[in-house]
Coordinates of C-alpha atoms in Angstrom, one line a residue:
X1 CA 67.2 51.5 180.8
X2 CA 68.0 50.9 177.1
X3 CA 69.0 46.9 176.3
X4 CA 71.7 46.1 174.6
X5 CA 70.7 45.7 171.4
X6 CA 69.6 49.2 171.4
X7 CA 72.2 50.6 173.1
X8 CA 74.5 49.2 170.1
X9 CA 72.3 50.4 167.4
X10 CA 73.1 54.0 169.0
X11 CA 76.5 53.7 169.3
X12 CA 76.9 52.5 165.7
X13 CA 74.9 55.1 164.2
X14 CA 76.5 57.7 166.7
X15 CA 80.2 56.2 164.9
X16 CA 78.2 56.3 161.1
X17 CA 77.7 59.9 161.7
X18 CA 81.1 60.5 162.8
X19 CA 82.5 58.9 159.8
X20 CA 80.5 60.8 157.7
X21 CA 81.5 63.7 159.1
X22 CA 85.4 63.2 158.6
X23 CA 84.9 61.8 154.7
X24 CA 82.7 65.1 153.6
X25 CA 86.6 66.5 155.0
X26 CA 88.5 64.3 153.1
X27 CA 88.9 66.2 149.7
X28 CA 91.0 69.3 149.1
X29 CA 91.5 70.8 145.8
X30 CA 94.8 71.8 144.8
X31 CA 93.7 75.2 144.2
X32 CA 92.5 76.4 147.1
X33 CA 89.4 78.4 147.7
X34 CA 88.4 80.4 151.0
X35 CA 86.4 77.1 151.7
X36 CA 89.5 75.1 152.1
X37 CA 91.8 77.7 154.3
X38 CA 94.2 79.9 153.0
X39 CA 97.2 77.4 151.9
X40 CA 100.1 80.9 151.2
X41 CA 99.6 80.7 155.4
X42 CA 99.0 78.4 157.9
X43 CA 98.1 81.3 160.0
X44 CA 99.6 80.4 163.1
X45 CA 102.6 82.4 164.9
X46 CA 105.0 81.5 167.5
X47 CA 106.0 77.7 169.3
X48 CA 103.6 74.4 169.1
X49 CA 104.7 73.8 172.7
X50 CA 105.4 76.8 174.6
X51 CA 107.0 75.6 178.0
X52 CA 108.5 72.8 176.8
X53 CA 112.3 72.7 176.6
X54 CA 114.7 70.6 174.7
X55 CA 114.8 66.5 176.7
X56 CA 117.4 66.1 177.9
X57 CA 119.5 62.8 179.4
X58 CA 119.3 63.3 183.8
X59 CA 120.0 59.7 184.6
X60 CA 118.2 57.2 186.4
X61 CA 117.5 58.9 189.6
X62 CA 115.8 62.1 187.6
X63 CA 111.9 62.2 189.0
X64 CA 111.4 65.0 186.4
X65 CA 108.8 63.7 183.7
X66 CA 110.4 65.3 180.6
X67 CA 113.5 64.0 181.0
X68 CA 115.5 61.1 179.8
X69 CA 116.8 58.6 182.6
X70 CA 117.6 55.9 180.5
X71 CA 118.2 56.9 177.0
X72 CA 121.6 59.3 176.4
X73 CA 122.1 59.9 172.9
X74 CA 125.8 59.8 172.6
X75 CA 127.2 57.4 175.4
X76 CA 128.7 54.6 173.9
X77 CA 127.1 51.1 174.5
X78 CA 128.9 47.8 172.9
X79 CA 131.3 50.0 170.6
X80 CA 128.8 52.0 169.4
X81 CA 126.8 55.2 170.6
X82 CA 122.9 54.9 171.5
X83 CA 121.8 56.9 169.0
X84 CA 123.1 54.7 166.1
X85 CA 122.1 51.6 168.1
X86 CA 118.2 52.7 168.4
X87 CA 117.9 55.1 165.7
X88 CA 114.1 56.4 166.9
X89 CA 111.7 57.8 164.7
X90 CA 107.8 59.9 164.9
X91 CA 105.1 58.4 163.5
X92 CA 103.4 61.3 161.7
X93 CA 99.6 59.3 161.6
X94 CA 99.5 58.8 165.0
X95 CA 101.1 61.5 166.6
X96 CA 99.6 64.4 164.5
X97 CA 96.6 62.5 163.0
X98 CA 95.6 60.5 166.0
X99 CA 92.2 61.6 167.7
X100 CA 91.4 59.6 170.1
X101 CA 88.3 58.7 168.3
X102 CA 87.2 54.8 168.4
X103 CA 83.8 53.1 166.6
X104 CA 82.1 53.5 170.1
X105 CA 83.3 57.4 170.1
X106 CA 84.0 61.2 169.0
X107 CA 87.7 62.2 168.7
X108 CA 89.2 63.3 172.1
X109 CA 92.0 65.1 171.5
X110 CA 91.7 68.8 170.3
X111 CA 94.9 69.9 170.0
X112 CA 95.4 74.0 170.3
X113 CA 97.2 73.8 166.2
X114 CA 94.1 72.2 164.8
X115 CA 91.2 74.4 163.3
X116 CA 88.9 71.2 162.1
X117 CA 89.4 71.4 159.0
X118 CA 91.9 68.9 156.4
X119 CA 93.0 71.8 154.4
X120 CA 96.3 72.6 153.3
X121 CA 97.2 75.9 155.1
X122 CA 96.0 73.3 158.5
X123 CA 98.4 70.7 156.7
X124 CA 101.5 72.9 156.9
X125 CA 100.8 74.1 160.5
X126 CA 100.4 70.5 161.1
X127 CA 104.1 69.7 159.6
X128 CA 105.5 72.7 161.4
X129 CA 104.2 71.4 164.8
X130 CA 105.8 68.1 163.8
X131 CA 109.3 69.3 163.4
X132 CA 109.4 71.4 166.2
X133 CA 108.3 68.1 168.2
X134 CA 111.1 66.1 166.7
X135 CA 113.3 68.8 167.8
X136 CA 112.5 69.3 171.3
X137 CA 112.2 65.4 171.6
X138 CA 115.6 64.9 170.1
X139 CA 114.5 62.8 167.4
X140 CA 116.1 62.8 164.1
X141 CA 113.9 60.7 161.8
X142 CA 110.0 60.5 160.9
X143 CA 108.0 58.5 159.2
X144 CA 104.6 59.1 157.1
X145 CA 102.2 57.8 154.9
X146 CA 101.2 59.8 151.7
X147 CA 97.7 61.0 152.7
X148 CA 98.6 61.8 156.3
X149 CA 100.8 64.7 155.3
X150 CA 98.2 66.0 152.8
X151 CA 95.3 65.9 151.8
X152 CA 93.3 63.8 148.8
X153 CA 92.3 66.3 145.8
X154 CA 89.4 65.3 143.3
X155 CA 91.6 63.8 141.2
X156 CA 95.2 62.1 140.9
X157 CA 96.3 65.2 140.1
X158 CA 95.1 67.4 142.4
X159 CA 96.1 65.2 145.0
X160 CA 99.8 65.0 143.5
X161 CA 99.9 68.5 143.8
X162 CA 98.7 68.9 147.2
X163 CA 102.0 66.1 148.1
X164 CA 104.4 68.1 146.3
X165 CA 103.7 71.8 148.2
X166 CA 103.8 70.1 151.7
X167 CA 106.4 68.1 150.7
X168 CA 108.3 71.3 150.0
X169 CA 107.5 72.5 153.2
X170 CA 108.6 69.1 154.7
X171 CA 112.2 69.3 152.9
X172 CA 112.9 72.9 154.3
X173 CA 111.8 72.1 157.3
X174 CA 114.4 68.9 156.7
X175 CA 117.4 71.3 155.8
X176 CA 117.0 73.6 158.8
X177 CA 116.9 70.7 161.1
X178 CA 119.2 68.1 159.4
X179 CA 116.0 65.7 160.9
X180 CA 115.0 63.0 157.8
X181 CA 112.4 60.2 156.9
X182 CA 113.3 56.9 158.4
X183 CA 110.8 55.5 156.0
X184 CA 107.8 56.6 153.9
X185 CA 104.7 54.6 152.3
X186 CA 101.7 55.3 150.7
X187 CA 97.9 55.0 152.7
X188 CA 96.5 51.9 150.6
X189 CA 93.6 51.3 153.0
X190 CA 91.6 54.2 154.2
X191 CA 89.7 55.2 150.9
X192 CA 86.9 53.5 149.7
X193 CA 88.3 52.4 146.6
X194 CA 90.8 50.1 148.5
X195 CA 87.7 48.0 150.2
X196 CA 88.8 44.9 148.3
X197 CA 92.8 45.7 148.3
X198 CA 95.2 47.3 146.5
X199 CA 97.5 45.4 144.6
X200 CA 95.0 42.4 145.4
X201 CA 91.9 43.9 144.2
X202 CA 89.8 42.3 141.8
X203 CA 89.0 45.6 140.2
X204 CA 92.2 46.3 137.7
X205 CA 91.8 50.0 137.9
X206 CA 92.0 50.3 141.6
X207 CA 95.2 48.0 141.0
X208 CA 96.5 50.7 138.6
X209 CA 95.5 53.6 141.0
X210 CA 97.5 52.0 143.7
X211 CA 100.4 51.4 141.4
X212 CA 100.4 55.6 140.4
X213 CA 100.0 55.8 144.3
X214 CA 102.8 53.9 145.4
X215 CA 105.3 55.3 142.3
X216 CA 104.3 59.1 143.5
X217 CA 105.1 58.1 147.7
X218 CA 108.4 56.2 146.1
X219 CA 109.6 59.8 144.4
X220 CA 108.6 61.7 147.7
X221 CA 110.2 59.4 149.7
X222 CA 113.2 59.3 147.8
X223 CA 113.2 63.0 147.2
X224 CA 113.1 63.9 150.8
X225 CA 115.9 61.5 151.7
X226 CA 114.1 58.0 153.1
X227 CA 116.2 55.5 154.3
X228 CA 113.6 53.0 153.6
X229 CA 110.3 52.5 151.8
X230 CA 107.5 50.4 153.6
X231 CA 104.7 48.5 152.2
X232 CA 102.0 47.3 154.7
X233 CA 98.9 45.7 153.1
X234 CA 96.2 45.9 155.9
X235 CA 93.4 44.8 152.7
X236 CA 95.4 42.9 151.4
X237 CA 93.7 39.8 152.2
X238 CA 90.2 38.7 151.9
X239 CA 87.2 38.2 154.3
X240 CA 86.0 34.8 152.6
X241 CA 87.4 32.6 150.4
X242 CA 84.2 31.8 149.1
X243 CA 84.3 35.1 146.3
X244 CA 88.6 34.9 146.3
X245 CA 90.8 33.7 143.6
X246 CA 94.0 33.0 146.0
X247 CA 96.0 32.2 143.8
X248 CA 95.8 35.2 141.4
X249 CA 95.3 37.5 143.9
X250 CA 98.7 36.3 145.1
X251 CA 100.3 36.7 142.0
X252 CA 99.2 40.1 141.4
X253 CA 100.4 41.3 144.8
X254 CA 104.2 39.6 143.7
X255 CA 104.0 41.4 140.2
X256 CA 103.4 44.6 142.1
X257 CA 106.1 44.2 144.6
X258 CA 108.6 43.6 141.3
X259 CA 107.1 46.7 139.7
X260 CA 107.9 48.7 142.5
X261 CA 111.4 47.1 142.8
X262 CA 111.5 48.3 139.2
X263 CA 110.3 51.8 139.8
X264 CA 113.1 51.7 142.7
X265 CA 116.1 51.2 140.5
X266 CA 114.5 53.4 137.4
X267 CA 114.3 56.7 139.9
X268 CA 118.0 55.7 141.5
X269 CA 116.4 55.3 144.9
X270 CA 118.9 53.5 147.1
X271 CA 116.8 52.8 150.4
X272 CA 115.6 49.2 151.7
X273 CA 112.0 48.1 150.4
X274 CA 110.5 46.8 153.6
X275 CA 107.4 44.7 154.0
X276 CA 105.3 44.8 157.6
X277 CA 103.6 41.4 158.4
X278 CA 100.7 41.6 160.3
X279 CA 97.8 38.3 160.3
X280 CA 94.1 40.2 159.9
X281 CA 92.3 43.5 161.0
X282 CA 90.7 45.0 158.6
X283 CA 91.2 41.8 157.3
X284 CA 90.2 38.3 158.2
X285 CA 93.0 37.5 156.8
X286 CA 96.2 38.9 155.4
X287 CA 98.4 37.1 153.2
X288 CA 101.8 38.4 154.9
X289 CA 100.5 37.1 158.0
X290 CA 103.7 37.0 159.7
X291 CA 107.6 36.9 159.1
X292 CA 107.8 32.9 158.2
X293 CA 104.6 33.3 155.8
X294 CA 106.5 37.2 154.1
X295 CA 109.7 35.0 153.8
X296 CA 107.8 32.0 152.0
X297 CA 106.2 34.7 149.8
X298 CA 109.3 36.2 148.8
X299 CA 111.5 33.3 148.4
X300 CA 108.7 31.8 145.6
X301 CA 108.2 35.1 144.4
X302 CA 112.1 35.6 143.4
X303 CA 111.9 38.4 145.5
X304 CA 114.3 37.8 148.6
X305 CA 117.3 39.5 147.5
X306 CA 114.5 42.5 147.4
X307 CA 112.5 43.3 150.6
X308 CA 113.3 43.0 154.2
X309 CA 111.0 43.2 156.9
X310 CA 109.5 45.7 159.1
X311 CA 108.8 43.6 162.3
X312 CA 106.2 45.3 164.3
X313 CA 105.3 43.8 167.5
X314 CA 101.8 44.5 168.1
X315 CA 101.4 42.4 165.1
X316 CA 103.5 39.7 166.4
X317 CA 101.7 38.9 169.2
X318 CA 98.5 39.4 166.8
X319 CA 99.7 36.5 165.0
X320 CA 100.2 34.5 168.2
X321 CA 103.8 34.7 168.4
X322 CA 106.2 36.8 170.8
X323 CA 107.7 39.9 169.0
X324 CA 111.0 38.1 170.0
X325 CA 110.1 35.3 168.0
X326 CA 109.5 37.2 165.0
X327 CA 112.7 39.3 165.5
X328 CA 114.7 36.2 165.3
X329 CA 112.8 34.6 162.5
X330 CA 113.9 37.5 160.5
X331 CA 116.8 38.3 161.6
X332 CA 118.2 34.5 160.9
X333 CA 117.3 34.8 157.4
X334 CA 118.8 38.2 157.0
X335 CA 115.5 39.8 156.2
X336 CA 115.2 41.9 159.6
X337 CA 115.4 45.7 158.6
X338 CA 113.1 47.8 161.1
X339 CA 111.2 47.5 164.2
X340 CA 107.8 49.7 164.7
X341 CA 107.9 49.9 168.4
X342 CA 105.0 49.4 170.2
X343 CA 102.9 46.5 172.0
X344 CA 99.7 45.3 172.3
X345 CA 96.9 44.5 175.7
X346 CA 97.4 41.1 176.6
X347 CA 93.4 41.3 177.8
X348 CA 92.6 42.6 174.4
X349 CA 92.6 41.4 170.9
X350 CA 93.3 44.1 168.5
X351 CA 96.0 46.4 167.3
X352 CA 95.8 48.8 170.2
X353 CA 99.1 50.1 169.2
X354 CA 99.9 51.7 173.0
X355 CA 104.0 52.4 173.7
X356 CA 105.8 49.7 174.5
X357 CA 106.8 50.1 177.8
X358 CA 107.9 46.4 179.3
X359 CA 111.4 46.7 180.1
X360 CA 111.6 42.5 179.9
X361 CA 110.2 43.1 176.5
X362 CA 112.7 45.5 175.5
X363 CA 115.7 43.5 176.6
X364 CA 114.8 40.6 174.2
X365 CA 114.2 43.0 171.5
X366 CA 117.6 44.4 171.9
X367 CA 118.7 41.0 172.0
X368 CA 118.1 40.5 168.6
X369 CA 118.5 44.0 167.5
X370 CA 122.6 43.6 169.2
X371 CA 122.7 40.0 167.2
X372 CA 121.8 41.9 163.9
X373 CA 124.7 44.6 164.9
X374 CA 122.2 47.0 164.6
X375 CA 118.8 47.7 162.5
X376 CA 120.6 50.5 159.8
X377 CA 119.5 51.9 157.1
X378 CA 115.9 50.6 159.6
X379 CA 115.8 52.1 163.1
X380 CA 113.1 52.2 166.3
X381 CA 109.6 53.7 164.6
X382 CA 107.6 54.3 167.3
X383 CA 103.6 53.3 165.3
X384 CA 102.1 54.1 168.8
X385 CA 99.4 56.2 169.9
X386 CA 98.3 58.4 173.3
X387 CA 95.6 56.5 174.7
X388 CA 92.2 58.1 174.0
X389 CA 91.9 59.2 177.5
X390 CA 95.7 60.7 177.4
X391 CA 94.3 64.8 176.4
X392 CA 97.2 66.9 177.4
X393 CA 99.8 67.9 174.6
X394 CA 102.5 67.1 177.2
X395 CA 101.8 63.6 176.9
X396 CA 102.7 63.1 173.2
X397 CA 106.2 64.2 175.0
X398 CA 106.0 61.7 178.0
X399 CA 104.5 58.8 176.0
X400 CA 107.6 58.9 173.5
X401 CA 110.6 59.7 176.5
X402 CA 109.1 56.6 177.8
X403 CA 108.8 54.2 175.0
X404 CA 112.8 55.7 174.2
X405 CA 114.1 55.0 177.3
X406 CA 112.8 51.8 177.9
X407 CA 114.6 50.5 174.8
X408 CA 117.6 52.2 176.1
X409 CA 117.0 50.6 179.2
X410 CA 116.7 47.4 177.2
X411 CA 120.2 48.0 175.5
X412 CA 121.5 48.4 178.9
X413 CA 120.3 45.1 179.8
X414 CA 121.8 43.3 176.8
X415 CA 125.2 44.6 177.7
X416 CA 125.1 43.9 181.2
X417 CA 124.2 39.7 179.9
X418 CA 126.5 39.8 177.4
X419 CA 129.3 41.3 179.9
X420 CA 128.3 38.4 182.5
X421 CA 128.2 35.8 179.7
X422 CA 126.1 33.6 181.9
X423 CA 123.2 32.7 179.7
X424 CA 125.7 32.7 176.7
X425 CA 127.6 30.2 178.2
X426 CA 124.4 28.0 179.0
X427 CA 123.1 28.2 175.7
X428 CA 126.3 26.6 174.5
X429 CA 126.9 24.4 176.8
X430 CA 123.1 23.2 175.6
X431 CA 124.3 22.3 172.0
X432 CA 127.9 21.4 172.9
X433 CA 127.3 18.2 172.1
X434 CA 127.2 18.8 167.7
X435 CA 130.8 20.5 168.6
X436 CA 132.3 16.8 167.9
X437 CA 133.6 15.2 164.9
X438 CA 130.0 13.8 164.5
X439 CA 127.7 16.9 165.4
X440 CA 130.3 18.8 163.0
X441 CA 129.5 15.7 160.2
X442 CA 125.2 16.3 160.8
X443 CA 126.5 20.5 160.5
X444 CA 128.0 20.3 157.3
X445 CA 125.1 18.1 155.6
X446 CA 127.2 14.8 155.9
X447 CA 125.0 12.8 158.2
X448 CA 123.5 9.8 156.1
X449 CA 121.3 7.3 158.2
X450 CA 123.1 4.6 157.5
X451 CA 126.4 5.9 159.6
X452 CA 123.9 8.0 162.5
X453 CA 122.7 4.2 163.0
X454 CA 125.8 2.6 163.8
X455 CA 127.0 5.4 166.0
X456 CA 123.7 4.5 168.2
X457 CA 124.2 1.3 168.1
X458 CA 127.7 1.9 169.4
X459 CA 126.3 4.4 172.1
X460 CA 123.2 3.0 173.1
X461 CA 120.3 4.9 174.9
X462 CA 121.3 8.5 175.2
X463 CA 121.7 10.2 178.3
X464 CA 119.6 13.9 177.9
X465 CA 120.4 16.6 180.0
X466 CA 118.3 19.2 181.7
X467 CA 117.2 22.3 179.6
X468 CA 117.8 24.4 182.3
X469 CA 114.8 26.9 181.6
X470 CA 114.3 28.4 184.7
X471 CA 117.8 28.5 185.0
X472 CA 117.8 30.6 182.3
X473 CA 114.9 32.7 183.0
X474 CA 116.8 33.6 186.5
X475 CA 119.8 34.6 184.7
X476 CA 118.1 36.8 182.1
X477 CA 116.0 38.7 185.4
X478 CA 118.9 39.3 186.7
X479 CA 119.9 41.6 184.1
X480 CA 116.5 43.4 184.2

């Protein structure tokens, strides 16, 4: 029997080969040669998904897999239809990108479109496959990174030119379908040039690299009709402070953000700039770390009135806080714009990125998304993945019907509490004490210490009530 340490040493050189094998991949010139697959066709006829049907909504009591029971599009739920309430959205990357593959494994998922290779001609099959997904799904928006969609060339270029012919593809596929980008963002992590960050790295042409980056994903985005633009900085960070300048680092990151707020307004792009907290990984640590640390950011920035955020809550439990909590945090300070749906293992701590399927979950996301009267221009992205055992192409279908109808299962909830008013009614009663001529004095920033001590001296000890928690906790299960 091997040990351990040997066993490990196996595995990692096992991954190193893997990796080695997707970068020598990684590169497509614009002008194609036979080496690269023929880019005038992608060489594949007829549907992605033979034998799968449009979903459609059969109600609760349905037993048939690919079939809604929760989620119907046009039914109207607190004055407004269930479509414009969740808004859903594909995740390109992990949908048509994910493998399956982990550091301890090969890729497990060899779907029948894929011929191995990262060419161009495979890149427009790839898009093709994606629509028709979105369309038998039901699903009107996607979102993408930049290097997902297409391959990297030699140079700036060649990779620009790459974009722009699938993103021709993308926007007929767009005007046959009438489906659009919920958002769009640019891959700032994978390529070795980002090892040290983007807009934080201490090299100032990688910083100017990510800058032509980001302006190139703005003009695609904005081209194919985005609703938003969303930066997530997964390096930028550091992994010891011992070789970081914080501070400037910091500072470079803020005068990137306003130079793409500049871009923004220059190419009359309309949509919401949206920022996606998450603490570490790649990271040890990443300066938007969570909503309250993006919103200090911003506000010392000057960039508030700017950026909203794109709450994702595998991240928020990440950062040791409940996605509820960071749903609220945002939404209180008006910065709540999107929601990539999906959830973490409690048992495991990484981004595992699986479908959020928790219906108790749900409900107190669509608590706050009902507060926020809704998430638009943002919407529901669903950043999840199969899990690596998950093979069959039906299951990109059934993973996404169920993360869907669990949130419309979680909008169902929110109407049935806010119809009872129960736990409305508790949570006021709760603070009902500040609705007198005194808690209305503290409200309005009129309080001073001298006054709040002669009113206790005139009441004496107060009396506290019960929180009524479990109270609470009952009435909300009752919904579920």
């Amino acid at each position: 029997m091997r040990k351990g340490a040997e066993l490990l040493a196996l595995l990692v050189a096992s991954s190193l080969c893997l990796s080695a094998a997707i970068a020598a991949q990684e590169t497509c010139p614009a002008d194609i040669d036979a080496k690269c697959g023929d880019a005038a066709s992608d060489g594949w006829e007829g549907e992605f998904f033979p034998g799968i049907t449009k979903i459609r909504y059969e109600g609760p009591t349905s037993k048939k897999p690919l079939s809604y029971k929760w989620y119907n599009v046009e039914e109207v739920i607190l004055g407004k239809k269930m479509k414009d309430w969740l808004r859903f959205s594909v995740a390109f990357w992990h949908t048509f990108r994910g493998t399956g593959g982990d550091p301890f494994g090969a890729a497990t998922k060899n779907w029948p479109w894929e011929d191995g290779t990262n060419s161009l001609a495979m890149a427009k099959r790839r898009m093709k496959a994606h629509f028709e997904f979105m369309e038998k799904l039901g699903v009107e928006r996607w979102c993408f990174h930049d290097r997902d969609i297409a391959p990297d060339g030699k140079t700036l270029a060649e990779t620009n030119a790459n974009l722009d012919e699938i993103v021709e593809l993308a926007k007929q596929l767009q005007s046959e379908t009438n489906i659009k980008p919920l958002w769009g963002t640019a891959q700032l992590f994978m390529h070795p040039r980002y090892m040290h960050g983007a807009a934080t790295s201490p090299e100032v042409k990688v910083y100017a690299y990510a800058a032509a980056q980001v302006k190139k994903a703005l003009e695609v985005t904005h081209y194919l009709g985005g609703e938003n633009y969303v930066f997530w900085g997964g390096r930028e960070g550091y992994q010891t402070l011992l070789n970081t300048d914080m501070k400037r680092e910091l500072e470079h990151l803020a005068n990137f953000l306003q130079a793409a707020v500049n871009h923004k307004k220059k190419i009359g792009f309309n949509g919401t700039l949206l920022i996606e907290p998450k603490p570490q990984e790649p990271t040890k640590h990443q300066y938007d770390w969570d909503v309250a640390t993006t919103f200090s950011f911003l506000q010392k920035f000057g960039l508030t009135g700017e950026f909203k955020i794109n709450v994702e809550c595998n991240h928020a439990t990440l950062s040791g806080h409940s996605c509820h909590h960071e749903l609220e945090t945002a939404r209180i300070n008006d910065i709540l714009g999107n929601i990539d749906a999906n959830t973490g293992d409690p048992q495991v701590g990484w981004d595992t990125d699986e479908f959020l399927t928790d219906i108790s979950e749900a409900t107190l996301i669509m608590s706050s998304v009902v507060k926020n009267d809704g998430l638009a221009p943002g919407g529901f992205n669903f950043d999840a993945k199969l899990r690596r055992e998950s093979t069959d192409v039906e299951d990109l279908f059934i993973a996404h019907i169920s993360g869907m109808d669990t949130m419309a299962r979680g909008l169902r909830n929110v109407a049935k509490l806010i119809e009872d008013g129960s736990l409305d009614e508790l949570v006021r009663k709760r603070y009902q004490s500040f609705d007198t001529e005194i808690g209305a004095m503290i409200e309005a920033g009129k309080g001073d210490f001298e006054t709040l001590e002669k009113k206790v001296l005139e009441w004496g000890e107060p009396t506290v009530p019960s929180g009524k928690q479990e109270l609470a906790e009952m009435l909300f299960q009752s919904a579920l």
